[in-house]
CSV table of C-alpha atoms in Angstrom, one decimal:
chain,number,residue,atom,x,y,z
A,28,MET,CA,-187.9,-143.9,89.4
A,29,ILE,CA,-189.5,-143.4,92.8
A,30,GLY,CA,-186.3,-141.8,94.1
A,31,LYS,CA,-186.4,-139.3,91.3
A,32,ILE,CA,-190.0,-138.4,91.9
A,33,ALA,CA,-189.4,-137.9,95.6
A,34,TYR,CA,-186.4,-135.7,94.9
A,35,ARG,CA,-188.5,-133.5,92.6
A,36,LEU,CA,-191.3,-133.3,95.2
A,37,ALA,CA,-188.7,-132.0,97.7
A,38,LEU,CA,-187.6,-129.4,95.2
A,39,ALA,CA,-191.2,-128.4,94.6
A,40,ALA,CA,-191.7,-127.9,98.4
A,41,VAL,CA,-188.6,-125.6,98.5
A,42,LEU,CA,-189.8,-123.6,95.5
A,43,ALA,CA,-193.3,-123.3,96.9
A,44,VAL,CA,-192.1,-121.1,99.8
A,45,GLY,CA,-190.2,-118.7,97.5
A,46,ALA,CA,-191.2,-115.1,96.9
A,47,GLY,CA,-194.8,-114.8,95.7
A,48,ALA,CA,-195.3,-118.6,95.6
A,49,ALA,CA,-199.0,-119.4,95.1
A,50,GLY,CA,-199.0,-123.1,95.7
A,51,PRO,CA,-197.1,-126.3,95.1
A,52,ILE,CA,-195.4,-126.8,91.8
A,53,PRO,CA,-196.3,-129.9,89.6
A,54,ALA,CA,-193.7,-132.6,90.1
A,55,SER,CA,-195.3,-135.6,88.5
A,56,GLU,CA,-193.2,-137.1,85.7
A,57,ALA,CA,-196.3,-137.6,83.7
A,58,ALA,CA,-196.8,-133.9,83.4
A,59,GLN,CA,-193.3,-133.3,82.0
A,60,ALA,CA,-192.6,-132.2,78.5
A,61,GLU,CA,-189.6,-131.2,76.5
A,62,ALA,CA,-188.6,-127.5,76.8
A,63,GLY,CA,-188.4,-127.5,73.0
A,64,ALA,CA,-192.1,-126.7,72.8
A,65,LEU,CA,-191.5,-123.6,74.8
A,66,GLN,CA,-188.4,-122.7,72.7
A,67,LYS,CA,-190.5,-122.9,69.6
A,68,LEU,CA,-193.0,-120.4,70.9
A,69,ILE,CA,-190.1,-118.0,71.7
A,70,ASP,CA,-188.4,-118.5,68.3
A,71,GLU,CA,-191.6,-117.9,66.4
A,72,ALA,CA,-192.7,-114.7,68.3
A,73,PRO,CA,-192.1,-111.4,66.6
A,74,HIS,CA,-189.7,-108.9,68.1
A,75,GLY,CA,-191.2,-106.8,70.9
A,76,SER,CA,-194.1,-109.2,71.5
A,77,THR,CA,-195.3,-110.9,74.7
A,78,VAL,CA,-195.0,-114.7,75.0
A,79,VAL,CA,-197.1,-116.4,77.6
A,80,LEU,CA,-195.7,-119.9,78.2
A,81,PRO,CA,-198.2,-122.6,78.9
A,82,ALA,CA,-198.1,-123.9,82.5
A,83,GLY,CA,-196.5,-127.2,83.1
A,84,ASP,CA,-193.4,-129.1,84.1
A,85,TYR,CA,-190.6,-129.1,81.4
A,86,ASP,CA,-187.2,-130.5,80.9
A,87,GLY,CA,-184.5,-128.6,79.1
A,88,GLU,CA,-183.2,-125.1,78.5
A,89,LEU,CA,-184.5,-121.9,77.0
A,90,VAL,CA,-182.7,-119.1,75.0
A,91,VAL,CA,-184.2,-115.7,74.6
A,92,ASP,CA,-182.2,-114.0,71.7
A,93,LYS,CA,-184.6,-111.2,70.7
A,94,PRO,CA,-186.4,-108.4,72.7
A,95,LEU,CA,-189.5,-110.3,74.0
A,96,VAL,CA,-191.5,-110.2,77.2
A,97,VAL,CA,-191.6,-113.9,78.3
A,98,GLN,CA,-194.1,-114.7,81.0
A,99,GLY,CA,-194.0,-118.1,82.7
A,100,GLU,CA,-196.4,-118.2,85.6
A,101,GLY,CA,-197.0,-121.9,86.5
A,102,VAL,CA,-194.0,-123.1,84.5
A,103,THR,CA,-191.3,-125.2,86.1
A,104,LEU,CA,-188.2,-125.7,84.1
A,105,HIS,CA,-185.8,-128.6,85.1
A,106,SER,CA,-182.3,-128.3,83.7
A,107,GLY,CA,-179.6,-131.0,84.2
A,108,ALA,CA,-177.1,-129.6,81.7
A,109,ALA,CA,-173.8,-128.8,83.4
A,110,ASP,CA,-172.6,-126.6,80.5
A,111,LYS,CA,-175.7,-124.7,79.7
A,112,PRO,CA,-177.8,-122.2,81.6
A,113,ALA,CA,-181.4,-123.1,82.2
A,114,VAL,CA,-182.4,-119.8,80.7
A,115,ALA,CA,-180.0,-117.6,78.6
A,116,VAL,CA,-181.1,-114.0,77.8
A,117,ARG,CA,-178.9,-112.8,75.1
A,118,ALA,CA,-181.0,-109.9,73.7
A,119,ASP,CA,-181.2,-106.3,74.8
A,120,PHE,CA,-184.4,-105.1,76.4
A,121,ALA,CA,-185.8,-108.6,76.9
A,122,SER,CA,-187.9,-109.5,79.9
A,123,ILE,CA,-188.5,-112.8,81.7
A,124,SER,CA,-190.8,-113.4,84.7
A,125,GLY,CA,-192.7,-115.9,86.7
A,126,LEU,CA,-190.8,-119.1,86.0
A,127,SER,CA,-189.7,-121.7,88.5
A,128,ILE,CA,-186.3,-123.1,87.7
A,129,VAL,CA,-184.5,-126.2,89.0
A,130,LYS,CA,-180.8,-126.4,88.1
A,131,ASP,CA,-179.7,-129.6,89.8
A,132,SER,CA,-176.5,-130.2,87.9
A,133,GLY,CA,-173.1,-129.0,88.8
A,134,GLY,CA,-170.8,-127.1,86.5
A,135,GLU,CA,-170.2,-123.4,85.9
A,136,ALA,CA,-173.4,-122.5,83.9
A,137,ALA,CA,-175.8,-120.4,85.9
A,138,ALA,CA,-179.5,-121.1,86.2
A,139,VAL,CA,-180.2,-117.8,84.5
A,140,LEU,CA,-177.5,-116.0,82.4
A,141,VAL,CA,-178.1,-112.5,81.2
A,142,GLU,CA,-175.8,-111.1,78.5
A,143,GLY,CA,-178.0,-108.3,77.1
A,144,ASP,CA,-178.5,-104.7,78.2
A,145,GLY,CA,-181.7,-103.4,79.7
A,146,VAL,CA,-183.0,-106.9,80.7
A,147,ARG,CA,-185.7,-107.4,83.3
A,148,VAL,CA,-185.6,-110.6,85.4
A,149,GLU,CA,-188.5,-110.6,87.9
A,150,GLY,CA,-190.5,-113.0,90.0
A,151,LEU,CA,-188.4,-116.1,89.4
A,152,ARG,CA,-188.1,-119.0,91.9
A,153,ILE,CA,-184.7,-120.7,91.5
A,154,VAL,CA,-183.4,-123.8,93.2
A,155,THR,CA,-179.8,-124.5,92.0
A,156,ARG,CA,-176.5,-126.2,92.6
A,157,THR,CA,-174.8,-123.5,90.6
A,158,ILE,CA,-175.1,-119.6,90.3
A,159,GLY,CA,-178.7,-118.4,90.5
A,160,ILE,CA,-178.8,-115.3,88.3
A,161,GLN,CA,-175.6,-114.1,86.5
A,162,LEU,CA,-175.1,-110.9,84.6
A,163,GLN,CA,-172.1,-110.8,82.3
A,164,GLU,CA,-171.3,-107.4,80.8
A,165,SER,CA,-175.0,-106.5,81.1
A,166,ASP,CA,-175.8,-102.8,81.7
A,167,GLY,CA,-179.0,-101.2,82.9
A,168,SER,CA,-180.8,-104.4,83.8
A,169,VAL,CA,-183.2,-105.0,86.7
A,170,ILE,CA,-183.2,-108.1,88.9
A,171,ARG,CA,-186.2,-107.9,91.1
A,172,ASN,CA,-188.5,-110.0,93.4
A,173,ASN,CA,-186.7,-113.3,92.7
A,174,ALA,CA,-186.0,-116.1,95.2
A,175,VAL,CA,-182.8,-118.0,94.9
A,176,GLU,CA,-181.9,-121.0,97.1
A,177,ALA,CA,-179.5,-124.0,97.0
A,178,THR,CA,-180.8,-127.5,96.2
A,179,PRO,CA,-182.0,-129.5,99.2
A,180,GLU,CA,-178.7,-131.4,99.8
A,181,LEU,CA,-176.9,-128.0,100.1
A,182,LEU,CA,-179.2,-126.4,102.6
A,183,GLY,CA,-178.3,-125.8,106.2
A,184,ARG,CA,-175.1,-125.3,108.1
A,185,SER,CA,-173.8,-128.9,107.5
A,186,ALA,CA,-173.3,-128.4,103.7
A,187,ARG,CA,-169.9,-127.3,102.6
A,188,ALA,CA,-169.8,-123.7,101.5
A,189,SER,CA,-167.3,-124.6,98.7
A,190,GLU,CA,-170.1,-126.7,97.0
A,191,ARG,CA,-172.3,-123.6,96.6
A,192,ARG,CA,-172.3,-120.8,94.1
A,193,ASN,CA,-173.4,-117.2,94.3
A,194,GLY,CA,-177.1,-116.3,94.4
A,195,ILE,CA,-176.9,-113.2,92.2
A,196,ASP,CA,-173.6,-112.6,90.4
A,197,LEU,CA,-172.5,-109.5,88.4
A,198,TYR,CA,-169.4,-109.4,86.3
A,199,ARG,CA,-168.4,-106.1,84.6
A,200,SER,CA,-172.0,-105.1,84.5
A,201,HIS,CA,-172.8,-101.4,85.2
A,202,GLY,CA,-175.9,-99.3,86.2
A,203,ASN,CA,-178.0,-102.3,87.3
A,204,THR,CA,-180.7,-102.6,90.0
A,205,ILE,CA,-180.8,-105.6,92.3
A,206,GLU,CA,-183.9,-105.2,94.4
A,207,ASN,CA,-186.2,-107.1,96.8
A,208,ASN,CA,-184.7,-110.5,96.1
A,209,ARG,CA,-184.5,-113.3,98.7
A,210,VAL,CA,-181.3,-115.4,98.7
A,211,SER,CA,-180.6,-118.3,101.1
A,212,SER,CA,-177.9,-120.9,101.6
A,213,MET,CA,-175.7,-119.8,98.7
A,214,PHE,CA,-172.0,-119.0,98.6
A,215,ASP,CA,-172.2,-115.2,98.3
A,216,GLY,CA,-175.8,-113.9,98.3
A,217,ILE,CA,-175.2,-110.9,96.0
A,218,TYR,CA,-171.7,-110.6,94.4
A,219,LEU,CA,-170.5,-107.7,92.4
A,220,GLU,CA,-167.1,-107.8,90.6
A,221,GLY,CA,-165.8,-104.9,88.5
A,222,SER,CA,-169.3,-103.6,88.3
A,223,ASN,CA,-170.1,-99.9,88.9
A,224,ASN,CA,-173.1,-97.7,89.7
A,225,THR,CA,-175.2,-100.6,91.0
A,226,ALA,CA,-178.2,-100.2,93.3
A,227,VAL,CA,-178.6,-103.1,95.8
A,228,ARG,CA,-181.8,-102.4,97.7
A,229,GLY,CA,-184.3,-104.2,99.9
A,230,ASN,CA,-182.8,-107.7,99.5
A,231,VAL,CA,-182.7,-110.4,102.2
A,232,VAL,CA,-179.8,-112.9,102.5
A,233,ASP,CA,-179.2,-115.6,105.1
A,234,PHE,CA,-177.2,-118.7,105.7
A,235,SER,CA,-174.6,-117.8,103.0
A,236,ARG,CA,-171.0,-116.8,103.2
A,237,TYR,CA,-171.2,-113.0,102.5
A,238,GLY,CA,-174.6,-111.3,102.2
A,239,VAL,CA,-173.5,-108.6,99.9
A,240,HIS,CA,-169.9,-108.8,98.5
A,241,LEU,CA,-168.4,-105.8,96.6
A,242,MET,CA,-165.1,-106.4,94.8
A,243,TYR,CA,-163.4,-103.7,92.7
A,244,THR,CA,-166.6,-101.6,92.5
A,245,ARG,CA,-167.3,-97.9,92.3
A,246,ASN,CA,-170.3,-95.9,93.4
A,247,THR,CA,-172.4,-98.8,94.7
A,248,GLU,CA,-175.6,-98.0,96.5
A,249,VAL,CA,-176.4,-100.7,99.2
A,250,GLU,CA,-179.5,-99.7,101.0
A,251,GLY,CA,-182.2,-101.3,103.1
A,252,ASN,CA,-180.9,-104.9,102.9
A,253,ARG,CA,-181.3,-107.4,105.7
A,254,GLY,CA,-179.5,-110.6,106.7
A,255,SER,CA,-178.6,-113.0,109.4
A,256,HIS,CA,-176.6,-116.2,110.0
A,257,ASN,CA,-174.1,-115.4,107.2
A,258,VAL,CA,-170.3,-115.4,107.8
A,259,THR,CA,-170.2,-111.6,107.0
A,260,GLY,CA,-173.2,-109.4,106.3
A,261,ILE,CA,-171.6,-106.8,103.9
A,262,MET,CA,-168.1,-107.4,102.6
A,263,ALA,CA,-166.5,-104.4,100.7
A,264,MET,CA,-163.1,-104.9,99.3
A,265,VAL,CA,-161.0,-102.6,97.1
A,266,SER,CA,-164.0,-100.5,96.3
A,267,ARG,CA,-164.5,-96.7,96.0
A,268,GLY,CA,-167.5,-94.4,96.4
A,269,GLY,CA,-171.1,-95.0,97.0
A,270,THR,CA,-173.4,-95.4,100.1
A,271,ILE,CA,-174.2,-98.2,102.5
A,272,ALA,CA,-177.3,-97.1,104.4
A,273,GLY,CA,-180.2,-98.4,106.4
A,274,ASN,CA,-179.1,-102.1,106.3
A,275,ALA,CA,-179.6,-104.5,109.2
A,276,PHE,CA,-177.3,-107.5,109.6
A,277,LYS,CA,-177.7,-109.5,112.8
A,278,LEU,CA,-176.3,-112.7,114.2
A,279,GLN,CA,-173.3,-113.1,111.9
A,280,LYS,CA,-171.4,-115.1,114.6
A,281,GLY,CA,-171.1,-118.7,113.4
A,282,SER,CA,-167.5,-118.4,112.3
A,283,VAL,CA,-164.3,-117.0,113.9
A,284,ASN,CA,-164.2,-114.6,110.9
A,285,SER,CA,-167.8,-113.3,111.2
A,286,GLN,CA,-168.6,-109.6,110.9
A,287,GLY,CA,-171.6,-107.5,110.5
A,288,MET,CA,-169.7,-105.4,108.0
A,289,LEU,CA,-166.1,-105.6,106.8
A,290,PHE,CA,-164.2,-102.9,104.8
A,291,TYR,CA,-160.8,-103.5,103.3
A,292,GLU,CA,-159.1,-100.9,101.1
A,293,VAL,CA,-162.3,-99.0,100.8
A,294,GLU,CA,-162.3,-95.2,100.0
A,295,ASP,CA,-164.8,-92.4,99.8
A,296,MET,CA,-167.9,-94.3,101.0
A,297,GLN,CA,-170.7,-93.0,103.2
A,298,VAL,CA,-171.9,-95.6,105.7
A,299,THR,CA,-175.0,-94.4,107.7
A,300,GLY,CA,-177.9,-95.7,109.7
A,301,ASN,CA,-177.1,-99.4,109.7
A,302,GLU,CA,-177.9,-101.9,112.4
A,303,LEU,CA,-175.1,-104.4,113.3
A,304,VAL,CA,-176.4,-106.4,116.2
A,305,GLY,CA,-175.4,-109.7,117.8
A,306,ASN,CA,-172.4,-110.4,115.4
A,307,ARG,CA,-169.0,-111.7,116.3
A,308,VAL,CA,-167.5,-108.3,115.1
A,309,GLY,CA,-169.9,-105.5,114.4
A,310,LEU,CA,-167.8,-103.2,112.2
A,311,TYR,CA,-164.3,-104.2,110.9
A,312,ILE,CA,-162.3,-101.6,109.0
A,313,GLU,CA,-158.8,-102.2,107.6
A,314,ARG,CA,-156.5,-100.1,105.3
A,315,SER,CA,-159.4,-97.8,104.4
A,316,ALA,CA,-159.4,-94.0,104.0
A,317,ASN,CA,-161.7,-91.0,103.5
A,318,ASN,CA,-164.9,-92.8,104.5
A,319,VAL,CA,-167.7,-91.6,106.8
A,320,TRP,CA,-169.4,-93.9,109.3
A,321,MET,CA,-172.3,-92.0,110.9
A,322,GLY,CA,-175.5,-92.9,112.9
A,323,ASN,CA,-174.9,-96.6,113.0
A,324,ASP,CA,-176.1,-98.9,115.8
A,325,VAL,CA,-173.3,-101.4,116.8
A,326,SER,CA,-174.6,-103.4,119.7
A,327,TYR,CA,-174.5,-106.8,121.4
A,328,ASN,CA,-171.5,-108.0,119.4
A,329,PHE,CA,-168.4,-109.8,120.7
A,330,VAL,CA,-166.3,-106.8,119.4
A,331,GLY,CA,-168.0,-103.6,118.5
A,332,ILE,CA,-165.4,-102.1,116.1
A,333,GLN,CA,-162.0,-103.2,114.9
A,334,LEU,CA,-160.0,-100.3,113.2
A,335,LEU,CA,-156.7,-101.3,111.7
A,336,ASP,CA,-154.2,-99.3,109.7
A,337,SER,CA,-156.8,-96.8,108.5
A,338,ALA,CA,-156.6,-93.0,108.3
A,339,ASP,CA,-158.6,-89.9,107.3
A,340,ASN,CA,-161.9,-91.5,108.1
A,341,GLU,CA,-164.8,-89.9,110.1
A,342,LEU,CA,-166.8,-91.8,112.7
A,343,ALA,CA,-169.5,-89.7,114.4
A,344,GLY,CA,-172.9,-90.2,116.0
A,345,ASN,CA,-172.6,-93.9,116.2
A,346,ARG,CA,-173.9,-96.0,119.1
A,347,PHE,CA,-171.8,-98.8,120.7
A,348,VAL,CA,-173.8,-100.6,123.4
A,349,SER,CA,-173.3,-103.9,125.2
A,350,ASN,CA,-170.4,-105.2,123.2
A,351,VAL,CA,-168.1,-107.5,125.0
A,352,ILE,CA,-165.1,-105.6,123.7
A,353,GLU,CA,-166.1,-102.1,122.5
A,354,THR,CA,-163.0,-101.2,120.5
A,355,MET,CA,-159.9,-102.8,119.1
A,356,ALA,CA,-157.9,-100.1,117.3
A,357,ASP,CA,-154.3,-100.1,116.1
A,358,GLY,CA,-152.3,-98.1,113.6
A,359,SER,CA,-155.2,-95.7,113.0
A,360,ALA,CA,-154.4,-92.5,114.8
A,361,GLY,CA,-155.2,-90.1,111.9
A,362,ASN,CA,-159.0,-90.4,111.9
A,363,ARG,CA,-161.7,-87.9,112.9
A,364,ILE,CA,-163.6,-89.7,115.7
A,365,GLU,CA,-166.0,-87.6,117.8
A,366,GLY,CA,-169.4,-87.6,119.2
A,367,ASN,CA,-170.0,-91.4,119.4
A,368,TYR,CA,-171.7,-93.1,122.4
A,369,TRP,CA,-169.8,-95.8,124.2
A,370,ASP,CA,-171.7,-97.4,127.1
A,371,ALA,CA,-168.5,-98.7,128.6
A,372,PHE,CA,-167.1,-95.2,129.0
A,373,GLN,CA,-167.8,-92.9,132.0
A,374,GLY,CA,-167.1,-89.4,130.8
A,375,LEU,CA,-167.4,-85.9,132.4
A,376,ASP,CA,-169.5,-83.1,131.1
A,377,PRO,CA,-169.1,-80.0,133.3
A,378,ASN,CA,-170.5,-77.6,130.8
A,379,GLY,CA,-173.6,-79.7,130.0
A,380,ASP,CA,-173.2,-79.8,126.2
A,381,GLY,CA,-173.9,-83.5,126.1
A,382,LYS,CA,-170.3,-84.4,125.2
A,383,SER,CA,-167.6,-85.6,127.6
A,384,ASP,CA,-164.6,-83.3,128.1
A,385,LEU,CA,-162.6,-86.4,128.6
A,386,ALA,CA,-161.6,-88.3,125.5
A,387,TYR,CA,-162.3,-92.0,125.1
A,388,PRO,CA,-159.0,-93.8,124.3
A,389,MET,CA,-159.0,-97.1,122.4
A,390,ASN,CA,-156.4,-99.3,124.0
A,391,PRO,CA,-154.7,-101.3,121.2
A,392,PHE,CA,-153.2,-103.9,123.7
A,393,PHE,CA,-155.8,-106.6,123.1
A,394,GLN,CA,-155.7,-106.2,119.4
A,395,ARG,CA,-151.9,-106.6,119.2
A,396,LEU,CA,-151.8,-109.5,121.6
A,397,THR,CA,-154.5,-111.5,119.9
A,398,LYS,CA,-153.1,-110.8,116.4
A,399,ASP,CA,-149.9,-112.6,117.4
A,400,THR,CA,-151.6,-115.2,119.6
A,401,PRO,CA,-155.3,-115.7,118.6
A,402,ALA,CA,-155.8,-118.2,121.5
A,403,PHE,CA,-155.7,-115.2,123.9
A,404,GLN,CA,-159.2,-114.3,122.7
A,405,LEU,CA,-160.4,-116.7,125.3
A,406,PHE,CA,-159.6,-114.1,127.9
A,407,PHE,CA,-162.2,-111.5,126.9
A,408,GLN,CA,-162.4,-108.9,129.7
A,409,SER,CA,-160.8,-111.2,132.2
A,410,PRO,CA,-159.3,-109.5,135.3
A,411,GLY,CA,-155.8,-110.5,134.2
A,412,MET,CA,-156.3,-109.0,130.7
A,413,LYS,CA,-157.6,-105.8,132.1
A,414,PHE,CA,-154.6,-105.6,134.5
A,415,LEU,CA,-152.2,-106.0,131.5
A,416,GLU,CA,-154.1,-103.4,129.5
A,417,GLY,CA,-153.7,-101.0,132.4
A,418,LEU,CA,-150.0,-101.5,132.4
A,419,MET,CA,-149.8,-100.6,128.8
A,420,ALA,CA,-151.8,-97.4,129.2
A,421,ALA,CA,-148.8,-95.2,130.2
A,422,ASP,CA,-147.8,-94.7,126.5
A,423,SER,CA,-151.1,-93.7,125.0
A,424,ALA,CA,-150.2,-90.6,123.1
A,425,ASP,CA,-150.6,-92.3,119.7
A,426,TRP,CA,-153.8,-94.2,120.5
A,427,THR,CA,-157.0,-93.8,118.5
A,428,ARG,CA,-159.5,-91.9,120.6
A,429,ASP,CA,-163.0,-90.4,120.5
A,430,ARG,CA,-162.2,-86.8,121.3
A,431,ALA,CA,-165.7,-85.9,122.6
A,432,PRO,CA,-167.8,-89.0,123.3
A,433,LEU,CA,-171.5,-88.5,123.9
A,434,MET,CA,-172.8,-88.7,127.4
A,435,GLU,CA,-176.2,-90.2,126.4
A,436,GLN,CA,-177.3,-92.6,123.7
A,437,PRO,CA,-178.4,-90.9,120.4
A,438,ALA,CA,-181.7,-91.6,118.9
A,439,LEU,CA,-180.8,-93.5,115.8
A,440,ALA,CA,-183.2,-94.1,112.9
A,441,GLY,CA,-183.9,-97.8,112.7
A,442,ALA,CA,-182.0,-98.6,115.9
A,443,ALA,CA,-182.8,-102.0,117.5
A,444,ASP,CA,-185.7,-101.8,119.9
A,445,SER,CA,-184.9,-105.0,121.8
A,446,ALA,CA,-181.7,-106.5,123.0
A,447,ALA,CA,-180.2,-109.3,120.9
A,448,GLU,CA,-178.9,-112.3,122.7
A,449,PRO,CA,-175.8,-111.1,124.6
A,450,ALA,CA,-172.7,-111.9,122.7
A,451,ALA,CA,-171.0,-113.9,125.4
A,452,SER,CA,-171.4,-114.6,129.1
A,453,GLY,CA,-168.8,-113.7,131.6
A,454,ALA,CA,-168.1,-117.4,132.5
A,455,THR,CA,-165.6,-117.9,129.7
A,456,ALA,CA,-163.9,-114.6,130.3
A,457,THR,CA,-163.3,-115.3,134.0
A,458,ALA,CA,-162.3,-119.0,133.6
A,459,GLY,CA,-158.8,-118.1,132.7
A,460,ALA,CA,-158.4,-115.0,134.8
A,461,ALA,CA,-156.2,-116.5,137.4
A,462,LEU,CA,-153.9,-118.2,134.8
A,463,LEU,CA,-153.5,-114.9,132.9
A,464,LEU,CA,-152.8,-113.0,136.1
A,465,ALA,CA,-150.2,-115.5,137.1
A,466,ALA,CA,-148.6,-115.2,133.6
A,467,SER,CA,-148.6,-111.4,133.9
A,468,THR,CA,-146.8,-111.6,137.3
A,469,ILE,CA,-144.1,-113.8,135.6
A,470,ILE,CA,-143.7,-111.2,132.8
A,471,LEU,CA,-143.3,-108.4,135.3
A,472,LEU,CA,-140.8,-110.3,137.4
A,473,GLY,CA,-138.8,-111.0,134.2
A,474,VAL,CA,-138.8,-107.3,133.3
A,475,ARG,CA,-137.6,-106.4,136.8
A,476,LYS,CA,-134.7,-108.9,136.6
A,477,ARG,CA,-133.5,-107.2,133.4
């Protein structure tokens, strides 16, 4: 009994720091009641009315199956049912707000399941072992000002990601708004699958796998979101159309697969004014076409941009500053790349138009080498690696290049004012320089003998 009370006190402390929390949540077992009393109020309320739930600590689940406004300030609902959501909203144009929900069972049932259209879910504080808020074939709904976090035993880096579920999860749900939510320590913070015309704005996601994850989506608007310490900030895969603008994702670097943003098989998307600072890879683009990346700040990453097997994209007016490796491009010669700033490039501007008359070539050698042998990433910018890159520069006609790089840094809206922690020191890079240089000598001698 004491252990159970202590556990609920820990949950109460987690909930108390959620969005809009006004104070500690009652955790005494003496204050608990069955949720059936709340369900009776909902069942007896006439259509279109407002139901104010009495404050308290309740055990059980709730179902809203008619258009009601359900307000639950001061209500904490504990649900231990693995096969039932803590709150199921099955009616169109229903609204639920203010509750604190603890879903401490496993299973597939979400803490909050929305199956109606035009539903509003606002100001909830959710601590869960499963999905936080899930929309299934729900159109025109609003998910706003909620806080979703994993249960205490799943918090922090030590917990296995596979044990977590998504914070906000949309499946075949269109025209929804996901706004000003706070998601922490979940699997994917905000996950959209087969869901179109969605606005994802002003959310904060940290310590999760992907901050915002788009799968098979069309015309998604991802604007003004922030995140840190995720594996990847924004992951867009097999998606088309929409905008990704004004987001800031920093310090995604805890995994070898970390990126600020990753695009795979993405088409017709506008990506503008984002900050990608202090990540392992700032901007990763693969097999994507007809997109525009403009006015983004990609700084203090291990790798600024990786561009692979992508064509007919436009990159202009972006800033690449203090990345250990500025560019890694291969198989991507058919893009319109012009007018970006690369602080590692020394150009010439005899006519004073602010653009270099010398193009900036993106040497694919390191990309190809590390793709076949990932361990060679240890030799970031080592003298031996630079020597080998120079040897491969003779055949550069097909390289991706910035045709007219900027001579000075552009003033970007929302650009980082202060430097993030440098992505890596030179110690690791130089440690293997002599070894790599010796290996390169052996390679050259072998070539001569042939």
